[in-house]
mmCIF file of C-alpha atoms in Angstrom:
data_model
loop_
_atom_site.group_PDB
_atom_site.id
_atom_site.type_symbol
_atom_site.label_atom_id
_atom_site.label_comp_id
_atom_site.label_asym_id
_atom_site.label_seq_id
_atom_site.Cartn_x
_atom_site.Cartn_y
_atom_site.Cartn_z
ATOM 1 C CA UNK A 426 94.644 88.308 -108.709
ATOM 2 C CA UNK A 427 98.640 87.543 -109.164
ATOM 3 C CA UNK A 428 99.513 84.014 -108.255
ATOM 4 C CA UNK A 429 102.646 82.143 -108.589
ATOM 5 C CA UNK A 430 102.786 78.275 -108.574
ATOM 6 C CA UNK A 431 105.796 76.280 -108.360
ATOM 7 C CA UNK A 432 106.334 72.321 -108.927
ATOM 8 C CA UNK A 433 108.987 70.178 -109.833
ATOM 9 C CA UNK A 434 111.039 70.244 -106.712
ATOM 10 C CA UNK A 435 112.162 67.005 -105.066
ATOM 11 C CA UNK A 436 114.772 64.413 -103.403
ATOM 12 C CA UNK A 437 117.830 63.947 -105.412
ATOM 13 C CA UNK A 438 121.376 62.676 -104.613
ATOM 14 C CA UNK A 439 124.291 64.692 -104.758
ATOM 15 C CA UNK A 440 125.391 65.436 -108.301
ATOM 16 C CA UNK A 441 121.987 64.998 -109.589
ATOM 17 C CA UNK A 442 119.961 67.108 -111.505
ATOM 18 C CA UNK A 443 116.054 68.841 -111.041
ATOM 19 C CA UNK A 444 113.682 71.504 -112.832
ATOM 20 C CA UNK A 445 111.718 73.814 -111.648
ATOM 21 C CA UNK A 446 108.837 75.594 -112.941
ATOM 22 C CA UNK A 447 106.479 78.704 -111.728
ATOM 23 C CA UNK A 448 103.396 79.073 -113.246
ATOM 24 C CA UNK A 449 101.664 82.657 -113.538
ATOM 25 C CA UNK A 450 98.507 83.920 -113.516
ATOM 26 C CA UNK A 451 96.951 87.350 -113.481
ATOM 27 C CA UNK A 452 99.312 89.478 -114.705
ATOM 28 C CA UNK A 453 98.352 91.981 -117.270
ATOM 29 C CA UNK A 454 101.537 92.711 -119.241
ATOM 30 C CA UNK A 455 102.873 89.323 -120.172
ATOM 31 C CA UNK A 456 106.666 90.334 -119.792
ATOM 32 C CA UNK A 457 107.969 91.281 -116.378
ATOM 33 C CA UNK A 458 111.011 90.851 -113.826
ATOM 34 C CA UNK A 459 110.840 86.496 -112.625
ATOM 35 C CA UNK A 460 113.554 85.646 -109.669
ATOM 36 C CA UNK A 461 113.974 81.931 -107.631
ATOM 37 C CA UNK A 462 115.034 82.690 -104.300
ATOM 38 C CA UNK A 463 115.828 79.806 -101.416
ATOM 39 C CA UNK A 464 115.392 79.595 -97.963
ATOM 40 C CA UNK A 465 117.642 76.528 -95.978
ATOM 41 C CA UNK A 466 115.974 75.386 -92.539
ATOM 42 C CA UNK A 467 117.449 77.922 -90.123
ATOM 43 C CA UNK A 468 118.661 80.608 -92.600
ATOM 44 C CA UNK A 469 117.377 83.609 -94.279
ATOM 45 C CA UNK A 470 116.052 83.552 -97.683
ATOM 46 C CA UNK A 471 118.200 84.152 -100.508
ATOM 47 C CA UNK A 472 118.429 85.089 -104.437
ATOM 48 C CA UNK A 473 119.327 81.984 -106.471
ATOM 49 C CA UNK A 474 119.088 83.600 -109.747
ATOM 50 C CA UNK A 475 116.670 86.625 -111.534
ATOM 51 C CA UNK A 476 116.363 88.328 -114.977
ATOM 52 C CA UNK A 477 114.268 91.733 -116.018
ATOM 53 C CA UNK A 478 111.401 91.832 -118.008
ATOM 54 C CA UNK A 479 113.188 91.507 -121.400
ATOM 55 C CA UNK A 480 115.860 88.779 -120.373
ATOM 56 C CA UNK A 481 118.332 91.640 -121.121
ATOM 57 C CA UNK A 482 119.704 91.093 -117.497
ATOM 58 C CA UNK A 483 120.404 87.421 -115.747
ATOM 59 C CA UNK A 484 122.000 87.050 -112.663
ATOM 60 C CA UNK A 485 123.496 84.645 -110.501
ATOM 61 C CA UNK A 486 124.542 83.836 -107.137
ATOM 62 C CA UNK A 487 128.063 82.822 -106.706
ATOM 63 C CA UNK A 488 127.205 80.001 -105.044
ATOM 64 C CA UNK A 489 124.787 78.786 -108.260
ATOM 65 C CA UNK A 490 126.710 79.922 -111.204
ATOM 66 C CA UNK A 491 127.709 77.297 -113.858
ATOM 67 C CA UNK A 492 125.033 75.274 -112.436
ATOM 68 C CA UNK A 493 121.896 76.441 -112.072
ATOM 69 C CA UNK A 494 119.660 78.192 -115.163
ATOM 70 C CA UNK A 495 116.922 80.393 -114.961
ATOM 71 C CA UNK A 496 114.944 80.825 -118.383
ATOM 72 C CA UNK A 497 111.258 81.770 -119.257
ATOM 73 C CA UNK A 498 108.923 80.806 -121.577
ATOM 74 C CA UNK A 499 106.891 83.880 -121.969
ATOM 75 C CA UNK A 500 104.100 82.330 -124.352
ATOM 76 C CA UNK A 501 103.129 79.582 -121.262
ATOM 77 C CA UNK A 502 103.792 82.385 -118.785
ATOM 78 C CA UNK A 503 106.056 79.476 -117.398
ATOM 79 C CA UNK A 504 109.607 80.471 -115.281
ATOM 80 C CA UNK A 505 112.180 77.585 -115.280
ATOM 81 C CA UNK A 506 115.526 76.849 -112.612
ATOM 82 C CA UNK A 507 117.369 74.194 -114.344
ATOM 83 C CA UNK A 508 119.779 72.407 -111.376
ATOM 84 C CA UNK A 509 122.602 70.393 -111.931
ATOM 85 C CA UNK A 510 125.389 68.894 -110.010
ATOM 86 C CA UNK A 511 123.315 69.683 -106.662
ATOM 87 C CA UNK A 512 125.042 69.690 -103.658
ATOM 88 C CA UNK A 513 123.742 69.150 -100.074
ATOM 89 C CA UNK A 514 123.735 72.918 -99.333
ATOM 90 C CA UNK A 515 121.295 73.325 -101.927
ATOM 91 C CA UNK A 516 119.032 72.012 -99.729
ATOM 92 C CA UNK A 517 115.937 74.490 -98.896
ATOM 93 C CA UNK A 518 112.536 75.907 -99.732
ATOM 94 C CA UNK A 519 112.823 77.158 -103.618
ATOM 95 C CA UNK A 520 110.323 80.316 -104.289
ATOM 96 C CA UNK A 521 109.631 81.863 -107.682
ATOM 97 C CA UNK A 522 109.099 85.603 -107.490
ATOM 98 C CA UNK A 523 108.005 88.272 -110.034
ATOM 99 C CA UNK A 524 107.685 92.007 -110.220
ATOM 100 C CA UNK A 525 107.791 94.990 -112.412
ATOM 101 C CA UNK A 526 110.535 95.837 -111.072
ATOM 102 C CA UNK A 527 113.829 94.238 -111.106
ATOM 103 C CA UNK A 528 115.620 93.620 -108.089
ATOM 104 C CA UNK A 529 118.577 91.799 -108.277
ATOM 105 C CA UNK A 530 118.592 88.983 -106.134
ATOM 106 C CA UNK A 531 117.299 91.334 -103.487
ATOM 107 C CA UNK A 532 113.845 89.918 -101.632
ATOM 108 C CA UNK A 533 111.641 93.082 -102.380
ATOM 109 C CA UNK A 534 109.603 91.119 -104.942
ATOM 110 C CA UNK A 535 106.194 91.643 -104.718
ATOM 111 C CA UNK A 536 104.930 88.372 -105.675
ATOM 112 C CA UNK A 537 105.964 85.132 -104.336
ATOM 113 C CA UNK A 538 105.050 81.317 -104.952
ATOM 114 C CA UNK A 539 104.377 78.875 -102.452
ATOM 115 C CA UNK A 540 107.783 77.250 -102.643
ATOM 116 C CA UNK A 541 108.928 73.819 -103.802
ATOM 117 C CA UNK A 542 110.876 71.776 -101.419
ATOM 118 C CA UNK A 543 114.222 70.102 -102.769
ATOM 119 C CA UNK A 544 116.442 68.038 -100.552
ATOM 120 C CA UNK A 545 120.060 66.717 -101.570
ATOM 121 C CA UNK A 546 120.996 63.821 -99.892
ATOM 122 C CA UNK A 547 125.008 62.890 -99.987
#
């Protein structure tokens, strides 16, 4: 059975800095599409950042880009989001997602985490 596990989210003040990781289990081929999506109180979820199954593809969204950085490391089947300068509208509900297919930012994932709170406080 697929399961997704996130940790590492947080409180941190504005300009600060967090990690994330997703943990995987039960996937067969040890390569495939890995996305963070978040979901502010009140909002509908949205892509934060995703790559394809051979890191040939990364993308951001606008709202992320220079400081957030989503990288893998496929031999701990671990998925990072590295955060810095956080803002208050960062706030939300951060959810790692995988596939074999790659969706760009789009929420058709089939697997989902949990999701990792992070509030920014100003």
């Amino acid at each position: 059975q697929v399961k997704l596990v996130e940790s590492g989210g947080g409180s941190v003040q504005a300009g600060g800095s967090l990690r994330f990781s997703c943990a995987s289990t039960g996937y067969i081929r040890n390569s495939y599409c890995r996305a963070w999506f978040r979901q502010a109180q009140g909002k509908e979820r949205e892509g934060v950042a995703d790559m394809d199954s051979d890191d040939a593809i990364t993308v951001y969204a606008d709202s992320v880009k220079g400081r957030f950085t989503i990288y893998k490391d496929n031999a701990k089947k671990l998925l990072y989001l590295q955060m810095k300068s956080l803002d208050p509208e960062d706030t939300g509900m951060y959810y790692c997602a995988a596939d074999q297919v790659y969706w760009e930012l789009l929420s058709d994932y089939n697997d989902w985490g949990q999701g990792t709170q992070v509030t920014v406080s100003s």
